[in-house]
Coordinates of C-alpha atoms and ligand atoms in Angstrom, one line a residue:
X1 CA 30.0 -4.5 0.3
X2 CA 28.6 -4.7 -3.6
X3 CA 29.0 -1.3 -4.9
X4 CA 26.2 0.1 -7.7
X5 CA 27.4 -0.2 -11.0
X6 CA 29.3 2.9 -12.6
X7 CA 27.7 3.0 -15.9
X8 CA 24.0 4.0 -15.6
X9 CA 20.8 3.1 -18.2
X10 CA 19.0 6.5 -18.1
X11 CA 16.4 6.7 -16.0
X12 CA 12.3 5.6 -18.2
X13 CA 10.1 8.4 -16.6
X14 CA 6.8 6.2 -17.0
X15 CA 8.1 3.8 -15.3
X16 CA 7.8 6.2 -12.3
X17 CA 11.9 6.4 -11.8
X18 CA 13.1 9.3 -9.9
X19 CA 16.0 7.8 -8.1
X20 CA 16.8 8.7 -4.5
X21 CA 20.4 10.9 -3.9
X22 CA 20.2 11.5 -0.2
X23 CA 21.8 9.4 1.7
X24 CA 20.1 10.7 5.2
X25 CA 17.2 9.6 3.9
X26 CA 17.8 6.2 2.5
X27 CA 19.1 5.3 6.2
X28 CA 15.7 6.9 7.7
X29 CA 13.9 4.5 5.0
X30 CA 15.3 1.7 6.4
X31 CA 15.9 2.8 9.7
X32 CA 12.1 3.1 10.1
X33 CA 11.7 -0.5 9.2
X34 CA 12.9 -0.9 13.1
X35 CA 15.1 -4.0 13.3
X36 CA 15.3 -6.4 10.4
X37 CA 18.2 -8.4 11.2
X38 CA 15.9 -11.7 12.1
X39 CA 13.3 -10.9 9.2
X40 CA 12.9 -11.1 5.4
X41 CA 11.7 -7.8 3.7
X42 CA 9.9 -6.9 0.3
X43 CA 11.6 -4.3 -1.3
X44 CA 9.4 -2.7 -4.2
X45 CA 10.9 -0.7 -7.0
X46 CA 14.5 -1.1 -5.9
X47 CA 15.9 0.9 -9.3
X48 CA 19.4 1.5 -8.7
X49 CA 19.3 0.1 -5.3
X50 CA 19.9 3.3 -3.2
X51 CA 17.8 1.6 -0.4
X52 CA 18.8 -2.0 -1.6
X53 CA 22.4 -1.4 -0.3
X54 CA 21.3 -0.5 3.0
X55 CA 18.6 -3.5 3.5
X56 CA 20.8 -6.5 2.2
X57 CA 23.2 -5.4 5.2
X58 CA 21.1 -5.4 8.1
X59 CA 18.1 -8.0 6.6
X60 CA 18.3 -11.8 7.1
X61 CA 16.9 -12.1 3.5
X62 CA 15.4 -9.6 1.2
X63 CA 13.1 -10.2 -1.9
X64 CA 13.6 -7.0 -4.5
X65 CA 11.0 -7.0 -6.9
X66 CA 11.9 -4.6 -10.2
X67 CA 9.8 -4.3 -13.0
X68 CA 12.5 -2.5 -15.3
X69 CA 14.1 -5.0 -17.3
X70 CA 17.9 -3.6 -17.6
X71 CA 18.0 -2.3 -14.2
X72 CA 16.9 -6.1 -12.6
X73 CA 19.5 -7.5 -15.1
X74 CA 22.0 -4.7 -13.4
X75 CA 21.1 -5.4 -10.0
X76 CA 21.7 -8.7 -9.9
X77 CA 25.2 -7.9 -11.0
X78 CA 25.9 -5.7 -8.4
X79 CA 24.6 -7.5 -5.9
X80 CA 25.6 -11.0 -7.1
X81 CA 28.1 -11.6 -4.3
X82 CA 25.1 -11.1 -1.3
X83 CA 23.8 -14.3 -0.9
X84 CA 20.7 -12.9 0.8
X85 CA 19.4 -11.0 -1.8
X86 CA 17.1 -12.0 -4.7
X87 CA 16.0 -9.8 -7.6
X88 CA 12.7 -10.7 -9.1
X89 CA 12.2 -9.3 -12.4
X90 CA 8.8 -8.5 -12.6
X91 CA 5.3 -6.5 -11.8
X92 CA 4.5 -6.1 -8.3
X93 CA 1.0 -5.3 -9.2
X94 CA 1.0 -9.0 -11.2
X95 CA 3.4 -10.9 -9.5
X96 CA 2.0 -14.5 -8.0
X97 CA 2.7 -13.4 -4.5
X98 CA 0.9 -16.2 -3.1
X99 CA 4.5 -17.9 -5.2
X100 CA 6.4 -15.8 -3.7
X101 CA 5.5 -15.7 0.0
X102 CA 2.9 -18.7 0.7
X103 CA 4.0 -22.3 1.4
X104 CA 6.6 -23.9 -1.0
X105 CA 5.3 -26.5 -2.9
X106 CA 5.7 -30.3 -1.0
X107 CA 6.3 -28.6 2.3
X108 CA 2.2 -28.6 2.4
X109 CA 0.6 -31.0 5.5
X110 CA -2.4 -31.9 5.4
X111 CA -4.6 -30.3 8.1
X112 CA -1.8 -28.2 9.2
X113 CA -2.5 -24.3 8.4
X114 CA -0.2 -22.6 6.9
X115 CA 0.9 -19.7 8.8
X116 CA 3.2 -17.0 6.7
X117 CA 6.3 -15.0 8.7
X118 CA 5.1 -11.5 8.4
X119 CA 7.4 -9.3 6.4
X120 CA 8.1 -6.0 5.8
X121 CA 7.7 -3.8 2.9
X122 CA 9.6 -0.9 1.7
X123 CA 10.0 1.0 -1.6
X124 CA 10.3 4.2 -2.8
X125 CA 7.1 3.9 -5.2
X126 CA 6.5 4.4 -8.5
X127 CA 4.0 7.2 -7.9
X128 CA 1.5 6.3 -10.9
X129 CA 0.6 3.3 -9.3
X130 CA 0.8 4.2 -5.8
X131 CA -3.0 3.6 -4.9
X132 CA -3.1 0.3 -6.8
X133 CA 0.2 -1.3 -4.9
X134 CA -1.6 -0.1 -2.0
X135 CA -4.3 -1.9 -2.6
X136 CA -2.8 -5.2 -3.5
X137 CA -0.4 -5.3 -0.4
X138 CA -4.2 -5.1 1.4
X139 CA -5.5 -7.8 -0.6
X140 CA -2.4 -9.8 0.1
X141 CA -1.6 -8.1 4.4
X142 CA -1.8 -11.9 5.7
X143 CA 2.3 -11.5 4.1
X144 CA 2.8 -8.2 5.4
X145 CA 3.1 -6.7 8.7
X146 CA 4.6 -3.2 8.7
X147 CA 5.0 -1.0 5.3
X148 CA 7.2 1.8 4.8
X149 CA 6.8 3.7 1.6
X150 CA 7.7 7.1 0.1
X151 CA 4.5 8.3 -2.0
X152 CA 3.9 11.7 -3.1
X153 CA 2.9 14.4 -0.4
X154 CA -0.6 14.8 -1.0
X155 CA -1.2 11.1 -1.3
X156 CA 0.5 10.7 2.0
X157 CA -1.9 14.1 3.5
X158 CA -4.7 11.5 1.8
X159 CA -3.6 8.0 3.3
X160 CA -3.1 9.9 7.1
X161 CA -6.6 12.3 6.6
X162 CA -9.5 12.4 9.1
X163 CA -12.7 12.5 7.9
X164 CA -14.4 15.8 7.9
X165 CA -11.3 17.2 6.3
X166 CA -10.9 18.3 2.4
X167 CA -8.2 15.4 1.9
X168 CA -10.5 12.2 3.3
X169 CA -11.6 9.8 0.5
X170 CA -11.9 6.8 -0.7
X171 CA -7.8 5.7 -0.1
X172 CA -8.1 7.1 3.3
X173 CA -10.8 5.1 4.1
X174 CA -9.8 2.2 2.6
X175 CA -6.2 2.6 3.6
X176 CA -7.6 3.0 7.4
X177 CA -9.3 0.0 7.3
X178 CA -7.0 -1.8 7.1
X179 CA -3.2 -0.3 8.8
X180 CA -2.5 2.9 11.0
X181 CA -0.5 5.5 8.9
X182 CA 2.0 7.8 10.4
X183 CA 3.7 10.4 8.2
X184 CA 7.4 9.9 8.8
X185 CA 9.0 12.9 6.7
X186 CA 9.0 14.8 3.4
X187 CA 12.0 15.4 0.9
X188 CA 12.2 17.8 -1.6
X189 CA 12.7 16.9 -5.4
X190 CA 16.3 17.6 -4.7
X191 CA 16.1 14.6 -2.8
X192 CA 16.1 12.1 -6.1
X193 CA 17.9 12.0 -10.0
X194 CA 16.0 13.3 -11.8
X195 CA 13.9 15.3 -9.5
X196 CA 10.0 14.3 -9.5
X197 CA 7.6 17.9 -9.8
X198 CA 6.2 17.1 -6.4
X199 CA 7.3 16.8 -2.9
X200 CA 6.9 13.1 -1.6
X201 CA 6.6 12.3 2.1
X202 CA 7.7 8.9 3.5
X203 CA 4.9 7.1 5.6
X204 CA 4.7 3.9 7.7
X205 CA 1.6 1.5 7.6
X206 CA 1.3 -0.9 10.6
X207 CA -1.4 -3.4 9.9
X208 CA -4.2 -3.4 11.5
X209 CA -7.4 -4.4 10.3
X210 CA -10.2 -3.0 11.8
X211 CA -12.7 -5.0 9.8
X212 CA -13.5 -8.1 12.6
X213 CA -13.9 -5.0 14.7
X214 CA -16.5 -2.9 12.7
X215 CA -18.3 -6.4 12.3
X216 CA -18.8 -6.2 8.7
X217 CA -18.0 -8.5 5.4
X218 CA -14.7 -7.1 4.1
X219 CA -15.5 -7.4 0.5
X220 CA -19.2 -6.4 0.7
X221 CA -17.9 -3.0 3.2
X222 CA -15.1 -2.0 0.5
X223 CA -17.8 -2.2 -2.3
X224 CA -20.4 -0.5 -0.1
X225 CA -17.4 2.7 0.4
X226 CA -16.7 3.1 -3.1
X227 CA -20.7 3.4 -3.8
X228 CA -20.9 5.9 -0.8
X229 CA -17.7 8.1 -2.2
X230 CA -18.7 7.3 -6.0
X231 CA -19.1 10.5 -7.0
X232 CA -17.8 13.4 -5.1
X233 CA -20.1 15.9 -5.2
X234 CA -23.0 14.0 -4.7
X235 CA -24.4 13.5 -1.5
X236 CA -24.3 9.7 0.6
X237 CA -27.7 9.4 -0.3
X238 CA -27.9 10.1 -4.0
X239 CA -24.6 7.6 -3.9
X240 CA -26.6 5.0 -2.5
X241 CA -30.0 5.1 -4.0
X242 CA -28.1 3.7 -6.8
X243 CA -28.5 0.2 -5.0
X244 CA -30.6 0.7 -2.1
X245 CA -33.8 1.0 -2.1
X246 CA -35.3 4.6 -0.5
X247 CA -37.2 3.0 2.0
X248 CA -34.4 0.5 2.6
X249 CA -31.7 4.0 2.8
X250 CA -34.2 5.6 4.8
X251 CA -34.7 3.7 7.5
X252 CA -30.8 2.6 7.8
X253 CA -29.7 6.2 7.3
X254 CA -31.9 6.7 10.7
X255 CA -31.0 3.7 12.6
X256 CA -27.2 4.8 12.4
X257 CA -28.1 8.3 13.3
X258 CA -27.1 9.9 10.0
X259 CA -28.6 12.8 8.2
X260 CA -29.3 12.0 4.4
X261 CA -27.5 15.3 3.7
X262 CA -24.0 14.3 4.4
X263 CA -21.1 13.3 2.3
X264 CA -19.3 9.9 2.5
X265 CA -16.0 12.0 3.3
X266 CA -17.5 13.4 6.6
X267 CA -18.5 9.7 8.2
X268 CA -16.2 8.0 10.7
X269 CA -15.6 4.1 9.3
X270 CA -17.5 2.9 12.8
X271 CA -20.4 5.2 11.1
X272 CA -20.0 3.7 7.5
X273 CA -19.9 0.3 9.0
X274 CA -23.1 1.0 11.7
X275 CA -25.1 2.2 7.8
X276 CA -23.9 -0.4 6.0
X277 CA -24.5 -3.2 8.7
X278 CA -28.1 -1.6 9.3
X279 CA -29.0 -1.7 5.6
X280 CA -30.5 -5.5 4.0
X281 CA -27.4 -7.6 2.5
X282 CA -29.7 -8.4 0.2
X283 CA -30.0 -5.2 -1.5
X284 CA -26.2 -4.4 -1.3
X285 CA -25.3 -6.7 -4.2
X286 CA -22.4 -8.5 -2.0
Ligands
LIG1 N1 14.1 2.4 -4.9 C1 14.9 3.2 -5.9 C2 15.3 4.5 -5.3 O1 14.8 4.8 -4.2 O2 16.2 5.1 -5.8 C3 14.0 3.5 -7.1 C4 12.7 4.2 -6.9 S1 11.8 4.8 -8.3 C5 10.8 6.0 -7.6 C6 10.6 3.5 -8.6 C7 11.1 2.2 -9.1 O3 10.0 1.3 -9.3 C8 11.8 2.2 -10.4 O4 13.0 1.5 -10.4 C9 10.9 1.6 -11.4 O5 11.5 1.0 -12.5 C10 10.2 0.6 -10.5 N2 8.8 0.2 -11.0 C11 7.9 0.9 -11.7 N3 6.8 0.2 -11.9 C12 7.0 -1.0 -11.2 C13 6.2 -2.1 -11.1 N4 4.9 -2.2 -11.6 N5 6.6 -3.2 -10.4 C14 7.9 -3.1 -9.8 N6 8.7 -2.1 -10.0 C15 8.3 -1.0 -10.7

């Protein structure tokens, strides 16, 4: 088994690296991934490969993806000898990962579709850019099938909230449109080197769209829910007149049986989606 390297870089605190020291929890982490032994799995953010260890033992391949330069170069020391591992040196919010996951060039037929393995994805975040990872692992889901991911607590309270409650917005919405979020558990800062100010819960994201469902245009129903949550205080309808006309709003707001009063974070997404599909395309911009 490739042990982690004895002499440590210290750890770049903008780069989001509060390492885990607990190792209940890095089993859980992968544990939670359910088995692996047949599949390939992302791991974002491996660091000092607390969870790495654990994954290159029970996964038939696993892709690593580390934006810190030293701590890639280390990692591919350690785990030089593990044939199954790769360690991509790089950012996972620019990575190609159409490179990384889609066909291989020249294995291409023509009128053949390509159809990717799902994969896995697990990573103790970086928790500055938690909402935008989420957001590209949406953009990119026909890779991915199952996410497990330690954010902070109140982004996980966010990603899992019903709407109605004080937590719902924008990432809950978005995050429920596309996978079902269970909270899995939550660690103090003890939990990592050097200990984060927050407490940071570890969830698990199955995919599953629900856009075919709600019978909308995916990239004309996320840019119609960040016009309806815009600004928080405001209420859906001063959100919307800023593209809609009132007539248009009017009309829509009363075919989906929703009162002009109401805030974006109190509507169900079947209720976004009956507004949005009952207002003209034409006005919506996309
Ligand atoms: N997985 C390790 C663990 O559990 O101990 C490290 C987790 S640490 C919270 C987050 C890791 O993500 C750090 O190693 C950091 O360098 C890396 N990281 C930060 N920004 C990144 C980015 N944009 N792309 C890939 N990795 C990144």
């Amino acid at each position: 088994m490739p042990k982690v390297s004895a002499s440590r870089p210290s750890s770049k605190p903008k780069l989001g690296q509060h390492f885990l020291a607990n190792d209940a929890a890095a089993l859980r982490i992968v544990e939670a991934l359910g088995d692996i032994s047949n599949r390939t799995v992302l791991e974002i953010g491996p660091g000092r490969g607390a969870l790495t260890s654990l994954l290159l033992r029970r996964a038939r391949r696993l892709i690593a993806i580390e934006l810190d330069r030293v701590l890639s170069a280390q990692l591919r020391m350690n785990f030089a000898l593990a044939p199954n591992v790769e360690i991509i040196e790089g950012d996972i919010l620019a990575i190609d990962l159409d490179t990384v996951f889609g066909p291989k060039p020249g294995t291409r037929r023509p009128g053949i579709e390509f159809t990717p393995e799902p994969v896995p994805v697990v990573g103790n975040l970086p928790y500055y850019i938690t909402s935008d990872i989420l957001l590209r692992l949406f953009a990119y889901r026909r890779y991915f099938d199952t996410l497990v991911l330690m954010v902070q607590r109140e982004v996980a309270d966010r990603l899992a909230a019903a709407p109605g409650g004080s937590e719902y917005g924008l990432l809950s919405a978005t995050t429920q449109l596309y996978a079902r979020v269970e909270r899995l558990f939550t660690l103090p800062p003890s939990s990592f080197s050097p200990p984060p100010k927050v407490q940071s819960t570890v969830v698990r994201l199955t995919m599953a769209p629900r856009v075919e469902h709600l019978k909308v245009p995916e990239a004309g129903f996320v840019n119609f829910l960040k016009l309806g949550f815009g600004q928080k205080r405001k209420t859906l309808w001063n959100n919307l007149k800023e593209r809609y006309k009132p007539d248009d709003l009017r009309a829509a707001l009363t075919k989906a049986g929703i009162a002009p009063t109401v805030r974006a974070e109190t509507l169900s997404l079947e209720k976004s989606a009956a507004l949005f599909r009952a207002l003209p395309a034409a006005s919506a911009g996309d």
